[in-house]
Amino acid sequence: IVPAAVGLIVLRVPIVQLLFERGAFDERATVMTAVAVLFYSIGLVGFATNIILTRGFYAFQDTATPVKLLSVNLFLNLILSVILMGPMAHGGLALASSLSALVNTVLLVWYLERRLPGIWNAGWLRFMVAVLLASGVMAWATLIANNFLAPVMAPFGLFGLVAQVSGAILVGVVAYALSCIALRFEEVYLLKRGSSQILDGVRGFITGRSR
């Protein structure tokens, strides 16, 4: 989720242009929508994580705690929306939703830790730091690729915009993958092992059919 959020933040303008900028949806509308995408992307990790954490409480047959925390989340969202809407307009509403979601994540983690002591340990902290580092490298590579491709592809209209966004995303994905390998993510080796097993199975099937 973190890489997806970072990618949306970096490429928010060209993505909105590609999806919506035509007809009455002009450049000004693109800028306004990109502001909302920016602030919603900040809370993307919270939005996704809260769904998973809530199911953890359901596994304990505890529906009361998530509902109570949701009530706190809604109240906080309302307060932050009122505070931020004035100086930040619609961006403030998006930021309020993201901040309240992240606060809800912290509360869910805290309450779940009380039920499962030790579930959040130093290993999780190291993993999150590594993800942030890899996402930072991805953001840097994606930004450079986008800034390079934007003027090159501008004369080609919609096709150029598709190539710009696709190229920047591809560079970002490669940069993130290489960063994960460099940081020795366990998931990389699990994926490699699983891919090898699948390829071995396919080879065995083909060899058996050929006989």
Coordinates of C-alpha atoms in Angstrom, one line a residue:
I1 CA 0.0 0.0 0.0
V2 CA 2.8 2.4 0.8
P3 CA 4.3 2.2 -2.7
A4 CA 0.9 2.7 -4.2
A5 CA 0.3 5.8 -2.0
V6 CA 3.7 7.2 -2.9
G7 CA 3.1 6.6 -6.6
L8 CA -0.2 8.4 -6.5
I9 CA 1.4 11.4 -4.7
V10 CA 4.1 11.7 -7.3
L11 CA 2.0 11.1 -10.4
R12 CA -1.3 12.6 -9.2
V13 CA -1.4 15.3 -11.9
P14 CA -0.7 13.2 -15.0
I15 CA -3.0 10.4 -13.7
V16 CA -5.9 12.8 -13.2
Q17 CA -5.2 14.3 -16.6
L18 CA -5.2 10.9 -18.2
L19 CA -8.4 9.7 -16.6
F20 CA -10.5 12.9 -16.5
E21 CA -9.2 15.9 -18.4
R22 CA -11.4 16.2 -21.4
G23 CA -14.6 18.2 -22.2
A24 CA -15.7 20.4 -19.4
F25 CA -13.1 18.9 -17.1
D26 CA -10.4 21.5 -17.8
E27 CA -6.9 22.1 -16.4
R28 CA -8.2 23.9 -13.3
A29 CA -10.4 20.9 -12.5
T30 CA -7.3 18.7 -12.8
V31 CA -5.4 20.8 -10.4
M32 CA -8.2 20.8 -7.8
T33 CA -8.7 17.0 -8.2
A34 CA -5.0 16.4 -7.9
V35 CA -5.0 18.3 -4.5
A36 CA -7.7 15.9 -3.2
V37 CA -5.7 12.9 -4.5
L38 CA -2.6 14.1 -2.7
F39 CA -4.3 14.4 0.7
Y40 CA -6.3 11.2 0.3
S41 CA -3.1 9.3 -0.7
I42 CA -1.6 10.3 2.7
G43 CA -4.3 8.2 4.4
L44 CA -4.3 5.3 1.9
V45 CA -2.2 3.1 4.3
G46 CA -4.7 3.9 7.1
F47 CA -7.8 3.2 5.0
A48 CA -6.4 -0.2 3.9
T49 CA -4.9 -1.2 7.2
N50 CA -8.0 -0.5 9.2
I51 CA -9.9 -3.1 7.2
I52 CA -7.4 -5.8 8.1
L53 CA -7.1 -4.8 11.7
T54 CA -10.9 -4.7 12.2
R55 CA -11.1 -8.3 11.0
G56 CA -8.6 -9.2 13.7
F57 CA -11.1 -8.1 16.3
Y58 CA -13.8 -10.0 14.5
A59 CA -11.6 -13.1 14.9
F60 CA -12.0 -12.6 18.7
Q61 CA -15.7 -12.2 18.2
D62 CA -15.3 -8.5 19.3
T63 CA -17.4 -6.2 17.3
A64 CA -17.8 -3.6 20.0
T65 CA -14.2 -2.2 20.0
P66 CA -14.1 -1.5 16.2
V67 CA -17.5 0.2 16.5
K68 CA -16.4 2.4 19.4
L69 CA -13.2 3.4 17.6
L70 CA -15.2 4.1 14.4
S71 CA -17.3 6.5 16.5
V72 CA -14.2 8.3 17.7
N73 CA -12.9 8.3 14.1
L74 CA -16.1 9.9 12.8
F75 CA -16.1 12.6 15.5
L76 CA -12.4 13.4 14.9
N77 CA -13.1 13.5 11.1
L78 CA -15.9 16.0 11.7
I79 CA -13.7 18.2 13.9
L80 CA -10.8 18.2 11.6
S81 CA -13.0 18.9 8.6
V82 CA -14.4 22.0 10.2
I83 CA -10.9 23.2 11.2
L84 CA -9.2 22.5 7.9
M85 CA -12.0 23.3 5.4
G86 CA -11.5 27.0 5.8
P87 CA -7.8 27.4 5.0
M88 CA -7.5 24.4 2.7
A89 CA -11.0 24.1 1.0
H90 CA -11.7 20.6 -0.4
G91 CA -8.1 19.6 0.3
G92 CA -8.8 20.1 4.0
L93 CA -11.7 17.6 3.8
A94 CA -9.5 15.0 2.2
L95 CA -6.7 15.6 4.7
A96 CA -9.2 15.4 7.6
S97 CA -10.3 11.9 6.3
S98 CA -6.7 10.8 6.0
L99 CA -5.6 12.0 9.4
S100 CA -8.6 10.5 11.2
A101 CA -8.0 7.2 9.4
L102 CA -4.4 7.1 10.5
V103 CA -5.4 7.9 14.1
N104 CA -7.9 5.1 13.9
T105 CA -5.1 2.8 12.7
V106 CA -2.9 3.7 15.8
L107 CA -5.9 3.0 18.1
L108 CA -6.7 -0.3 16.5
V109 CA -3.1 -1.4 16.7
W110 CA -2.9 -0.3 20.4
Y111 CA -6.1 -2.2 21.3
L112 CA -5.1 -5.3 19.3
E113 CA -1.7 -5.3 21.1
R114 CA -3.5 -5.6 24.4
R115 CA -5.2 -8.8 23.1
L116 CA -2.1 -10.2 21.5
P117 CA 0.9 -8.9 23.4
G118 CA 4.1 -8.9 21.4
I119 CA 2.4 -9.0 18.0
W120 CA 4.0 -5.6 17.1
N121 CA 7.7 -6.0 17.7
A122 CA 11.1 -4.8 16.4
G123 CA 10.7 -6.9 13.3
W124 CA 7.7 -4.9 12.2
L125 CA 9.6 -1.7 12.8
R126 CA 12.5 -2.8 10.7
F127 CA 10.1 -3.9 8.0
M128 CA 8.3 -0.6 7.9
V129 CA 11.6 1.4 7.8
A130 CA 12.7 -0.8 4.9
V131 CA 9.4 -0.2 3.1
L132 CA 9.7 3.5 3.6
L133 CA 13.3 3.5 2.2
A134 CA 12.3 1.5 -0.8
S135 CA 9.3 3.7 -1.4
G136 CA 11.6 6.8 -1.2
V137 CA 13.9 5.4 -3.9
M138 CA 10.8 4.6 -6.0
A139 CA 9.4 8.1 -5.6
W140 CA 12.8 9.6 -6.6
A141 CA 13.0 7.4 -9.7
T142 CA 9.4 7.9 -10.6
L143 CA 9.7 11.7 -10.3
I144 CA 12.8 11.8 -12.5
A145 CA 11.2 9.6 -15.1
N146 CA 8.0 11.6 -15.2
N147 CA 9.9 14.9 -15.5
F148 CA 11.9 13.5 -18.3
L149 CA 9.0 12.0 -20.2
A150 CA 6.5 14.9 -19.8
P151 CA 8.1 17.3 -22.3
V152 CA 9.2 14.5 -24.6
M153 CA 5.7 13.0 -24.9
A154 CA 3.7 16.3 -24.7
P155 CA 3.4 16.7 -28.5
F156 CA 1.8 13.3 -28.9
G157 CA -1.4 14.1 -27.0
L158 CA -3.3 11.4 -25.3
F159 CA -1.0 8.6 -26.5
G160 CA 2.0 10.6 -25.2
L161 CA 0.3 11.0 -21.8
V162 CA -0.4 7.2 -21.6
A163 CA 3.3 6.6 -22.5
Q164 CA 4.4 9.1 -19.9
V165 CA 2.4 7.7 -17.0
S166 CA 3.1 4.1 -18.0
G167 CA 6.8 4.7 -18.4
A168 CA 7.0 6.5 -15.0
I169 CA 5.1 3.7 -13.3
L170 CA 7.4 1.1 -14.9
V171 CA 10.5 2.9 -13.8
G172 CA 9.0 3.2 -10.3
V173 CA 8.2 -0.5 -10.1
V174 CA 11.7 -1.5 -11.2
A175 CA 13.3 0.9 -8.7
Y176 CA 11.1 -0.5 -5.9
A177 CA 11.9 -4.1 -6.9
L178 CA 15.6 -3.4 -7.0
S179 CA 15.4 -1.6 -3.6
C180 CA 13.6 -4.6 -2.1
I181 CA 16.3 -6.9 -3.4
A182 CA 19.0 -4.6 -2.0
L183 CA 17.3 -4.5 1.4
R184 CA 16.9 -8.3 1.3
F185 CA 13.1 -8.4 1.8
E186 CA 12.0 -11.9 2.7
E187 CA 9.1 -11.6 0.3
V188 CA 11.5 -11.3 -2.6
Y189 CA 13.0 -14.7 -1.8
L190 CA 9.6 -16.3 -1.2
L191 CA 8.4 -15.0 -4.5
K192 CA 11.6 -16.3 -6.2
R193 CA 11.1 -19.7 -4.6
G194 CA 7.5 -19.9 -5.5
S195 CA 8.2 -18.8 -9.1
S196 CA 10.9 -21.5 -9.4
Q197 CA 8.4 -24.2 -8.1
I198 CA 5.8 -23.1 -10.7
L199 CA 8.4 -23.2 -13.5
D200 CA 9.6 -26.6 -12.4
G201 CA 6.0 -27.8 -12.4
V202 CA 5.4 -26.4 -15.9
R203 CA 8.6 -28.0 -17.2
G204 CA 7.6 -31.3 -15.6
F205 CA 4.1 -31.1 -17.2
I206 CA 5.5 -30.3 -20.6
T207 CA 8.1 -33.1 -20.4
G208 CA 5.5 -35.6 -19.4
R209 CA 3.2 -34.6 -22.3
S210 CA 6.1 -34.8 -24.8
R211 CA 6.7 -38.4 -23.7

